[in-house]
XYZ file of C-alpha atoms in Angstrom:
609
model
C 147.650 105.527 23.974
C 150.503 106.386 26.955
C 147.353 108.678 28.284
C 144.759 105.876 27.944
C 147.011 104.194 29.676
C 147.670 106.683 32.380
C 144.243 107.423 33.039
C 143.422 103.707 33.291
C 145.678 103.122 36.025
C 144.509 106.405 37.408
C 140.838 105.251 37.762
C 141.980 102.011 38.704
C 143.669 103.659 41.835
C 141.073 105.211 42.722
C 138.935 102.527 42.768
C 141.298 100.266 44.899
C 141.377 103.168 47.354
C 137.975 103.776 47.261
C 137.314 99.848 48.496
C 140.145 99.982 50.699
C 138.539 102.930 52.437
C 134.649 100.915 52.922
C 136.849 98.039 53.516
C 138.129 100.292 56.366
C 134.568 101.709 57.391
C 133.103 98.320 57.163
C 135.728 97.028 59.542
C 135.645 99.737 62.108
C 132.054 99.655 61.808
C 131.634 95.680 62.577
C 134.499 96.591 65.474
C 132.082 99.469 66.772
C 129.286 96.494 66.884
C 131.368 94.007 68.218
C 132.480 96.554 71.229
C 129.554 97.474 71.616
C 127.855 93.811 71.705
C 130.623 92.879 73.969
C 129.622 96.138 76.238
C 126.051 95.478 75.831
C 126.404 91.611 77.147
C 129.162 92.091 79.895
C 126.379 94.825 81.416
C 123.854 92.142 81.372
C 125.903 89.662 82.667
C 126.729 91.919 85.512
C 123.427 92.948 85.739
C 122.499 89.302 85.723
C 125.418 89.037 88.642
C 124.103 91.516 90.820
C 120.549 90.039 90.767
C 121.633 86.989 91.686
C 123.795 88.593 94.503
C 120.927 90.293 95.464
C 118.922 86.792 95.839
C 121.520 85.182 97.707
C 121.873 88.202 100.099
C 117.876 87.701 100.429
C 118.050 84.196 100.965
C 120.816 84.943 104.272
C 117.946 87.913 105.717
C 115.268 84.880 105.072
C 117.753 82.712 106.801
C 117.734 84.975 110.273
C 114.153 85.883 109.655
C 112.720 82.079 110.165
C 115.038 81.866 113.322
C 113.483 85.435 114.183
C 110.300 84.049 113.974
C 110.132 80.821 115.389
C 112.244 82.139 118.575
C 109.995 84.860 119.655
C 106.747 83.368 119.334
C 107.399 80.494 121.594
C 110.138 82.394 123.377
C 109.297 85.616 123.920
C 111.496 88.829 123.816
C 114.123 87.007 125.985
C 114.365 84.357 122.947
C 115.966 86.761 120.755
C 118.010 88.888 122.915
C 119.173 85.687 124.085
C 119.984 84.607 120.660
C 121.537 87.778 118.934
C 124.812 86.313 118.557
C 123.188 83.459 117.076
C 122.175 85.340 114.138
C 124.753 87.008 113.128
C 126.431 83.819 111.945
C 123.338 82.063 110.162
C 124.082 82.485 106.327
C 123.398 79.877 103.738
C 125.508 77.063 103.705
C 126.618 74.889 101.223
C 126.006 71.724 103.424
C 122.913 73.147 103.247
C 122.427 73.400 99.345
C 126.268 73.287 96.986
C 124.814 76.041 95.241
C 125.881 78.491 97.979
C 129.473 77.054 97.677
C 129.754 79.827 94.838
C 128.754 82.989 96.925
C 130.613 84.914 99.459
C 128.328 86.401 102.694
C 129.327 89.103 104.897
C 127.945 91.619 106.945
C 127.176 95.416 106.920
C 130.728 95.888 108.745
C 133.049 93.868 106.455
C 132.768 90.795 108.541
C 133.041 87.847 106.428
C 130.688 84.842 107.223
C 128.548 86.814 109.202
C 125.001 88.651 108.813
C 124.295 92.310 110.330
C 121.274 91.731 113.232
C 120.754 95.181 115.109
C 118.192 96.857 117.506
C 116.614 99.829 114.969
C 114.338 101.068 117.503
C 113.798 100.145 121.473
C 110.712 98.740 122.541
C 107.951 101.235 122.494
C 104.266 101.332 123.861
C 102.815 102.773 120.850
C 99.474 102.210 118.689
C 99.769 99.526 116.145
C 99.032 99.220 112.349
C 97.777 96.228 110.126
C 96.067 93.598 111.759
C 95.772 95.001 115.122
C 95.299 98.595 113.668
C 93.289 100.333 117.276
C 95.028 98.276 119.628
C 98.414 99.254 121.324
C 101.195 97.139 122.587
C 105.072 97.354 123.063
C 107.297 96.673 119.783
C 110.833 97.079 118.814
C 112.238 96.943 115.256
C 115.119 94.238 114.631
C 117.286 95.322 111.405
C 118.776 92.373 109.729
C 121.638 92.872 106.839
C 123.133 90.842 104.487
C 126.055 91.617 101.834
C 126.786 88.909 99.152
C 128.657 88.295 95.693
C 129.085 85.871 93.565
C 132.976 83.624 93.748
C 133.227 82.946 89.826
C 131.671 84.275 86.585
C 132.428 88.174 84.677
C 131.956 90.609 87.212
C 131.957 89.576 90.779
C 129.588 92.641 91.613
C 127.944 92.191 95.132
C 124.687 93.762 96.510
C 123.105 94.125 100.090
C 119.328 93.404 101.141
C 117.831 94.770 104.323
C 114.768 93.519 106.087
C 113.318 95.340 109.175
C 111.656 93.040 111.681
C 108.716 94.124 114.189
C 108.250 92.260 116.886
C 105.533 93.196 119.209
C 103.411 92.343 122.580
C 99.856 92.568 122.789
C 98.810 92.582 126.164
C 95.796 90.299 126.278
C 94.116 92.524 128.062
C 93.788 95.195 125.271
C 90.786 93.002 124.396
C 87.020 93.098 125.241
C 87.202 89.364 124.658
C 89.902 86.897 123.622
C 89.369 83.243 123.499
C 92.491 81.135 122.743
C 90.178 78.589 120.639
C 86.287 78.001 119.975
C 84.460 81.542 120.967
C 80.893 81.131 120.917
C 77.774 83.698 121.503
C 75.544 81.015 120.730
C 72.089 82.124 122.401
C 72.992 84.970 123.194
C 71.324 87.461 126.117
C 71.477 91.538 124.680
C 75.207 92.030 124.724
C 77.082 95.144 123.681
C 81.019 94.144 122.849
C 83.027 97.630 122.976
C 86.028 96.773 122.187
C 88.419 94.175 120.265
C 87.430 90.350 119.848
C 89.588 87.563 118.341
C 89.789 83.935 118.658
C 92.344 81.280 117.967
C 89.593 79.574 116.482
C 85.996 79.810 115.063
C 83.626 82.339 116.459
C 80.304 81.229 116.587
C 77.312 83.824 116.425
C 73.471 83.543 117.069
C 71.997 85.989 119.566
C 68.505 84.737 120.985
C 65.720 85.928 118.459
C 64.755 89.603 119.561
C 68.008 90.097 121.289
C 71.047 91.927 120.041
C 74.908 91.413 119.710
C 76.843 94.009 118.794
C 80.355 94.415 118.245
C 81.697 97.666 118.316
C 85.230 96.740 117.695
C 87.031 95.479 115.048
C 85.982 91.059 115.299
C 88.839 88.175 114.444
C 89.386 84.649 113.738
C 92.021 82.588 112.865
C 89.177 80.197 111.231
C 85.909 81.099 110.966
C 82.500 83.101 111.757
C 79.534 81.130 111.370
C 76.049 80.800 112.925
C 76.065 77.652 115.088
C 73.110 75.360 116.760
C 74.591 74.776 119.670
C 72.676 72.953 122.843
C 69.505 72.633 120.140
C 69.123 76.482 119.840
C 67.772 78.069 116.792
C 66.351 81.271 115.321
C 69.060 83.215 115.972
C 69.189 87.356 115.537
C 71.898 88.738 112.862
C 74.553 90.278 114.951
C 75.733 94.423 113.970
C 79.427 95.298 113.253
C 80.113 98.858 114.034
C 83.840 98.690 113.662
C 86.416 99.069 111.036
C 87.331 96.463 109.464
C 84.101 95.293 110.789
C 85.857 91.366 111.016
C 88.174 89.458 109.593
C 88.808 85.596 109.379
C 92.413 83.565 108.606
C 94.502 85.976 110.433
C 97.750 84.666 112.669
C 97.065 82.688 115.972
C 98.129 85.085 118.581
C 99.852 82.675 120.949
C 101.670 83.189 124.399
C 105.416 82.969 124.128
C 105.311 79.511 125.699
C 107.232 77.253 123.048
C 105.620 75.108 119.999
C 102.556 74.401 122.162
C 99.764 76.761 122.835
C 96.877 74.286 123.642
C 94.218 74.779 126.388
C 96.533 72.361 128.486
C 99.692 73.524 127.636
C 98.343 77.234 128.394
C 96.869 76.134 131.859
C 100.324 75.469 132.827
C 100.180 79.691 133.631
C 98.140 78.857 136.778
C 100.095 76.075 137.950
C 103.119 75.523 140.483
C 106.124 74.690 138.420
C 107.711 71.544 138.332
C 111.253 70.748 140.208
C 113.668 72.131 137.900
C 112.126 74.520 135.224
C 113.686 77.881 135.710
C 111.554 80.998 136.541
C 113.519 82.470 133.681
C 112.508 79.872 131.119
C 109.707 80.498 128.319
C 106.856 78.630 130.733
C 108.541 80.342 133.861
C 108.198 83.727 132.609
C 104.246 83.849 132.277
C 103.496 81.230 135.387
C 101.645 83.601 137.967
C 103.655 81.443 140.495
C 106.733 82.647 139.214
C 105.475 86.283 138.519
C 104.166 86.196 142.247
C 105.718 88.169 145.245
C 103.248 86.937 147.627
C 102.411 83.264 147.890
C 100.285 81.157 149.978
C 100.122 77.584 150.365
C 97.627 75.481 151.903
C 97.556 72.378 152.693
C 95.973 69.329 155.097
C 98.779 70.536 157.693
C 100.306 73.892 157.019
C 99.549 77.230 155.528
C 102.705 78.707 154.497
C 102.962 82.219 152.785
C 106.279 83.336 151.119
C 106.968 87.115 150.008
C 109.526 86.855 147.370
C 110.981 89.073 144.365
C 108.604 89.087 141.591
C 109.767 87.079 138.681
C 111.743 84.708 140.562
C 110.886 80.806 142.343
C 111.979 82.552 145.459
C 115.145 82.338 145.973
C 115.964 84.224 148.976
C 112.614 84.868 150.276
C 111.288 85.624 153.356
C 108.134 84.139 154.747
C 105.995 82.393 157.806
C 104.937 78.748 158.049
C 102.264 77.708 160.455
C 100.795 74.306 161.294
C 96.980 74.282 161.004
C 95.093 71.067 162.262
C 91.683 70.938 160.159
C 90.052 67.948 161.780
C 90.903 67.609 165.424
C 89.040 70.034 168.173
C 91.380 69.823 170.949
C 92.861 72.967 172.775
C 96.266 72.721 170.530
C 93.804 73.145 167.867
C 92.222 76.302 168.997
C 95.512 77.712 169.503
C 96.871 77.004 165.860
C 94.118 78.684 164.551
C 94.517 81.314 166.937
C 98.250 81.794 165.810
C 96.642 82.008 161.753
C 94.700 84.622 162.808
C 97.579 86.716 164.439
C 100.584 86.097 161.380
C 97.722 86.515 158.468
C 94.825 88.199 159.519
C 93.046 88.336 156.196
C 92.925 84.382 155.672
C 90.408 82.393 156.893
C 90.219 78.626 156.368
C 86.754 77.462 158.030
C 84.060 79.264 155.498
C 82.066 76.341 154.226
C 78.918 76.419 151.346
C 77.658 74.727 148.423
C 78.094 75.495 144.503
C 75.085 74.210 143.245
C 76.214 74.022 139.720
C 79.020 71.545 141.204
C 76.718 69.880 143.129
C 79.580 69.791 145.718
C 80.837 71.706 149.483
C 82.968 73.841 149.107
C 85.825 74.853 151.697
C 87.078 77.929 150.850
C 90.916 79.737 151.282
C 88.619 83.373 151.943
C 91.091 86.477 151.620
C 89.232 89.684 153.019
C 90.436 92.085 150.758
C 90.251 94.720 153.233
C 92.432 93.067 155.916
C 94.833 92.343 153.199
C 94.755 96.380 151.944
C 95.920 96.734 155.503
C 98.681 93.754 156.334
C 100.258 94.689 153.267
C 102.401 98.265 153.693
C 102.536 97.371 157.682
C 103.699 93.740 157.898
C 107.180 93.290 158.747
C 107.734 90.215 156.705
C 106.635 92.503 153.095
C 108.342 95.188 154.719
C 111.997 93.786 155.200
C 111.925 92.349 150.967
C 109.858 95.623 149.975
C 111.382 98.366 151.040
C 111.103 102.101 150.090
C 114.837 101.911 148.141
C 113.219 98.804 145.955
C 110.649 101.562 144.359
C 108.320 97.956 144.027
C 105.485 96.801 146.011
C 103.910 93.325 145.516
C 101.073 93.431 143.544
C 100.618 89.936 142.392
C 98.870 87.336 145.084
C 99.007 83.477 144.371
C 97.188 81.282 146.056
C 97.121 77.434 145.882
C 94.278 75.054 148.347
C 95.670 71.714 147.745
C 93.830 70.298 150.903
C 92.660 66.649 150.003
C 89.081 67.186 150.644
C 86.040 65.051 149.829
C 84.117 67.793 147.784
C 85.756 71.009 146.303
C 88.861 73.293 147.787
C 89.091 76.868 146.362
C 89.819 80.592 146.671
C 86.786 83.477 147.911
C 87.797 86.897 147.752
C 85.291 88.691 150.120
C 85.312 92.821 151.283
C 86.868 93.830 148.079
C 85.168 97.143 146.997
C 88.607 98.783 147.850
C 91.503 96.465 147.025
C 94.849 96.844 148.047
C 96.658 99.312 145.608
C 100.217 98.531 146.520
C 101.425 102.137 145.145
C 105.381 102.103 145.477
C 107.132 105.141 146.913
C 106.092 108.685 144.917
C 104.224 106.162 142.423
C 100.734 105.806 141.372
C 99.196 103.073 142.220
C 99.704 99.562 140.524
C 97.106 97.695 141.725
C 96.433 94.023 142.260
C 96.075 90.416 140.882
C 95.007 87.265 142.560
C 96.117 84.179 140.771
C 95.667 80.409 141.489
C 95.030 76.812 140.230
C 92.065 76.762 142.384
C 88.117 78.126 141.320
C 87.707 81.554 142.438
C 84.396 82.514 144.069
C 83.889 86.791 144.311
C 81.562 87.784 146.989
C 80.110 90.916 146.333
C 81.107 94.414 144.821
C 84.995 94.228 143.549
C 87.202 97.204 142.872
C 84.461 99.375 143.216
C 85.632 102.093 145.939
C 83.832 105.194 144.533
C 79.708 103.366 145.333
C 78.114 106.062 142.834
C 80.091 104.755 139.855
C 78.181 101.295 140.479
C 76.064 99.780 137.590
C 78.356 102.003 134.978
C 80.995 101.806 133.122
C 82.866 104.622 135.086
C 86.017 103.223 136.298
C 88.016 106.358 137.091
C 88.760 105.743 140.876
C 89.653 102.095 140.230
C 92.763 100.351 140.681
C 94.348 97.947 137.879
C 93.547 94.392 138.983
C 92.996 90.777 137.064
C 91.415 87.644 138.425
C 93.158 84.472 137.216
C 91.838 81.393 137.803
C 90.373 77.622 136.624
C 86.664 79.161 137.177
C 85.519 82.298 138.473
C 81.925 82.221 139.894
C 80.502 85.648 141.024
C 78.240 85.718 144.428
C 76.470 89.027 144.922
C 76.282 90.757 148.009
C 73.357 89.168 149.002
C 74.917 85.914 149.361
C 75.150 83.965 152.785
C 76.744 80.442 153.359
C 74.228 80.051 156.574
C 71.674 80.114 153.799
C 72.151 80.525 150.143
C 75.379 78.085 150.935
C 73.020 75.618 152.916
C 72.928 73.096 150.514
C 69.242 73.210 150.550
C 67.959 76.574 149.692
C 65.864 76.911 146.426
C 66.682 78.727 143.519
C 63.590 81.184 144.143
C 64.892 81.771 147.881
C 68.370 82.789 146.667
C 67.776 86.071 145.264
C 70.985 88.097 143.665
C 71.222 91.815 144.064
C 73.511 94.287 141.424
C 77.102 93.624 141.533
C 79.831 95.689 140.152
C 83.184 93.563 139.461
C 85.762 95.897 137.953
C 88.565 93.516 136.813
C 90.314 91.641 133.570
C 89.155 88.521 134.324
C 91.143 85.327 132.921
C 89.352 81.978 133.602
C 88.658 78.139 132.612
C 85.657 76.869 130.985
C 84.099 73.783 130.637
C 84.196 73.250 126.707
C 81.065 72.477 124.401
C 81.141 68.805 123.498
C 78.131 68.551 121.234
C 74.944 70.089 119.708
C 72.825 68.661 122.550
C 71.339 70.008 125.304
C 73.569 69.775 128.334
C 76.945 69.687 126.182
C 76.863 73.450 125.720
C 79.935 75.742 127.618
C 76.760 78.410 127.773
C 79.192 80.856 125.581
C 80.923 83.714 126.782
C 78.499 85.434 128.497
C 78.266 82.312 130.745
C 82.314 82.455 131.767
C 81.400 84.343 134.647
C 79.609 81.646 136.565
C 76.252 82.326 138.777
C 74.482 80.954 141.617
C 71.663 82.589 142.157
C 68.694 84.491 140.816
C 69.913 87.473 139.265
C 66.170 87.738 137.525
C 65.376 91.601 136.779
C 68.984 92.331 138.490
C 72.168 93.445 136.983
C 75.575 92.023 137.018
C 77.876 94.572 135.515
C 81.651 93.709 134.298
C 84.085 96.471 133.603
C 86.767 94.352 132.210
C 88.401 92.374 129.804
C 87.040 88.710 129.328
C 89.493 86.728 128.331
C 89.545 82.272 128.011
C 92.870 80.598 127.353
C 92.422 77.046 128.954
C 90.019 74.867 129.700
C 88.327 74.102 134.122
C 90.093 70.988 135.059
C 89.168 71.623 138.299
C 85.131 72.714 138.301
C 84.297 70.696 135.703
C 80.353 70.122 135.380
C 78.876 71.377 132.357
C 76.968 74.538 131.852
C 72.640 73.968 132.285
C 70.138 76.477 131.134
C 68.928 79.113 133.279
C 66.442 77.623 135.611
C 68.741 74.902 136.993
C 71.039 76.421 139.446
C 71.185 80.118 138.518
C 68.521 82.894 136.497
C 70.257 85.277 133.997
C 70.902 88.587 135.174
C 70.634 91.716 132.683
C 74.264 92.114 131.707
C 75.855 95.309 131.683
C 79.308 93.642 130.250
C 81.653 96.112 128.954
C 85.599 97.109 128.126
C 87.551 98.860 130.821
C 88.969 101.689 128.405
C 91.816 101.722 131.374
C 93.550 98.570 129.765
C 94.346 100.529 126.683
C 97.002 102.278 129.042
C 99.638 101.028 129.819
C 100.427 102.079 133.534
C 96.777 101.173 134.392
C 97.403 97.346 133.201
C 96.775 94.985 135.422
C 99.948 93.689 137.038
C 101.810 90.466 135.522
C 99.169 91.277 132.277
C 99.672 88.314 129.599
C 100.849 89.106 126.422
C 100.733 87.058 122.423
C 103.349 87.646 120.672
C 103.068 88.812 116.962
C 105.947 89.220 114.648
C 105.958 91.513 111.127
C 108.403 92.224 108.227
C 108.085 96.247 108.592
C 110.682 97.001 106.005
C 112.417 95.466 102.994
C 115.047 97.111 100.565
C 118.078 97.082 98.563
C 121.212 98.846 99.946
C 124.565 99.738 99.262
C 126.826 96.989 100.420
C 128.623 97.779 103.911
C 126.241 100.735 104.645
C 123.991 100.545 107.805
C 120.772 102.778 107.034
């Protein structure tokens, strides 16, 4: 019985040992699952903590990025070096939204309260990719930065964001044609486009039946490309695309870096004096021709006045000549004033009278012989004393304002201008030339043509960069005479045209379509070039870029079919492959602004890639 006994208590031993022992296991077992629960939720939450960091540190790059934005494309590249310091302390706010109140911001450098906003790369002429993939223009790369963690919760864990910002400038010129709304090809003559074409609005198509358009370059709209029956026309041919993409609707509005307003009117502003008080350094300053101008030349009822003055500036400390001029009186003080005009700016010419028969008005023209001009230039003491060889500059951007009060029309003729004045600074090549003014501009004859045996083609190795700006550029063939094609009274049939070469960007005005009718037509791109005479079996042949930002306030009658005032010419219109240089840009070239996100990633907080 005492070994019953023993071995009872024996077993029963080992039986409370043996549940003491999966008691144990049990216990460290559950502990094992509770660490490892515990383990398994504080990495989420910090997981959880860091992507929200992340956000937050997001939300601050977003923060500089819509300042970024809005700045340079109605400011320019002066808007955001202006405003670097100005981004480096934008981070949310909680006035802005409490939620913020429970995050911490600071920059790549351990600057609290502040965002990192660097240059990443200088600005660069260089080819660009995307949307304007085949076209070059100048872009830098912003890098923005922005460190964050949360205040409260688990794990405080912070994370950094980086966004790379591209901003570029597209010269406007790197375009066959740009139109800063409607674009229309509506009836359309044969017409070969070989190069770029956008418009800040809908293009519309519809070459004459039997005729072709073709675009060889890449075609863009910010709205639309339709077929439109414009002016009554109808039976229109289906244009080709021989580019890549061949075009593409609902991209960005490519806008010059004027502010919030980019409408014809606002734009025309470019060509206009400035007002008392805006800077020459201001957004609207910096692309005014007036402004970009070292030569100007005023006319008025009484005085002609021309100012040489650092480019880029109103003209503060200029130098210049003023010289009464009496247009109506033909007395012997008279005689002499114009005798004086002749000596201090032997290229102008104020008397040169015809008639614009599209206008239906006289015109007295501010004539600049281009030759004369070639010549006053390097020689005349006054653009001698402000350009000298130290400066390394020449002037190479002419503005001209007629603001005679006249009966019938005042505007600018450029005559003898098959070699323009190439203004090439000391041991540099040669920049060229632009005429700019409010005024229309009339062309008489060949322009920037000085090798004869590249006429008619689109050979424009001996020419000089050189841009006509303007409210409405009418081109007058060499055949042209004010004694009698500028009578008033010679027909159509008597005014015969003969080829004409005009090797230039040209940016002018147009009279805007206003309905389907007949007579509310613009007459379409291939009618921005205006014409006065009968071009019929002739050729009129543009090496240039065509571009329309505004429309004429100044000639203002509407376009009429061939047959009224003008016959079509055959129209050798192509791209000056020059402009896709950028030395051989026309001087004080336009540019639109565009602005892209080039690079977005996660980094290490207070590390600058």
């Amino acid at each position: 019985m005492k070994l019953l006994s023993f071995k009872l208590k024996r077993s029963h031993g080992y039986a409370l040992l043996m549940v003491m022992t999966i008691v144990g296991c049990a216990a460290l077992v559950a502990g094992s699952t509770l660490k490892r629960t515990y383990t398994v939720s504080s990495l989420n939450q910090r997981a959880k903590q860091y992507q929200t960091s992340m956000y937050a540190a997001e939300a601050a790059v977003e923060e500089v990025y819509a300042r970024f934005r809005y700045d340079y494309l109605t400011g320019g590249d002066s808007a955001i070096t202006n405003n670097l310091s100005i981004y480096r302390t934008m981070y949310p706010l909680s006035t802005e939204n409490s939620h913020w109140a429970n995050y911490q911001f600071w920059n790549a450098q351990g600057v609290n309260n502040q965002t990192y906003v660097g240059l990443a790369s200088n600005k660069l002429y260089q080819v660009l990719d995307g949307n304007y993939a085949g076209l070059s223009g100048f872009r830098a790369t912003y890098r923005v930065i922005s460190n964050a963690r949360p205040t409260t919760g688990m794990h405080q864990v912070g994370a950094g964001v980086m966004q790379d910002i591209s901003v570029d400038t597209i010269p406007a010129f790197q375009y066959a044609i740009f139109y800063n709304g409607q674009l229309e090809f509506t009836q359309c003559a044969p017409l070969d486009v070989r190069g770029r074409t956008h418009a800040n609005g809908p293009i519309c198509l519809g070459a004459a039946s039997g005729n072709q358009l073709k675009f060889w370059g890449t075609v863009t709209s910010t709205s639309s490309i339709l077929f439109s029956n414009m002016a009554g026309y109808s039976g229109f041919a289906t244009p080709v695309y021989a580019g890549t993409p061949a075009n593409t609707i609902g991209v960005p509005t490519l806008n010059l870096p004027i502010g919030t307003n980019n409408t014809a009117a606002a734009v025309r502003e470019i060509i206009k004096m400035p007002p008392a008080g805006e800077a020459a350094s201001s957004a609207m300053g910096q692309q005014r021709y007036f402004d970009k101008a070292a030569v100007v030349i005023l006319v008025s009822n009484t005085t002609v006045t021309l100012t040489v003055k650092s480019m880029g500036t109103l003209g503060t400390g200029t130098d210049g000549t003023s010289t009464t001029y009496d247009f109506n009186s033909t007395t012997n003080g008279s005689s002499l004033q114009r005798s004086n005009l002749a000596v201090v700016m032997p290229f102008l010419n104020l008397t040169n009278t015809f008639y614009d028969y599209r206008e239906s008005k006289w015109v007295k023209a501010t004539q600049i012989d281009m030759a004369k001009l070639k010549a006053w230039l390097p020689t005349n003491s006054i653009v001698t004393n402000r350009f000298t060889p130290v400066s390394g500059t020449q002037p190479n951007i002419l503005y001209v304002n007629d603001f005679r009060n006249l009966t019938n029309l005042h505007a600018v003729r450029l005559a003898n201008g098959s070699i323009i004045p190439t203004n090439a600074a000391p041991n540099g090549a040669a920049t060229g030339l632009t005429v700019a003014t409010e005024n229309p501009l009339y062309v008489w004859g060949n322009y920037n043509l000085p090798n004869a045996a590249h006429a008619g083609t689109t050979n424009t190795t001996a020419t000089f960069p050189a841009s006509l700006v303007c409210d409405a550029i009418t081109i007058l063939s060499p055949n042209w005479t004010d004694s009698g094609y500028g009578s008033g009274s010679a027909s159509l049939s008597s005014r015969g045209a003969t080829n004409t070469t005009v090797n230039a960007a040209i940016i002018a005005g147009s009279v805007y379509t206003t309905g389907s009718a007949v007579g509310q037509f613009s007459g379409g791109v291939m009618n921005l070039t205006r014409l006065l005479e009968s071009w019929t079996s002739k050729i009129l042949t543009l090496n240039s870029s065509i571009v329309n930002l505004y429309d004429s306030a100044k000639a203002t009658t509407q376009f009429k079919n061939p047959g009224n005032y003008y016959d079509a010419p055959s129209r050798n219109f192509n791209f000056d492959q020059n402009f896709l240089t950028a030395a051989k840009l026309p001087p004080g070239t336009p540019t639109v602004s565009v602005i892209s996100r080039s690079k977005w990633a996660t980094v290490a907080i207070n590390t600058i890639p």
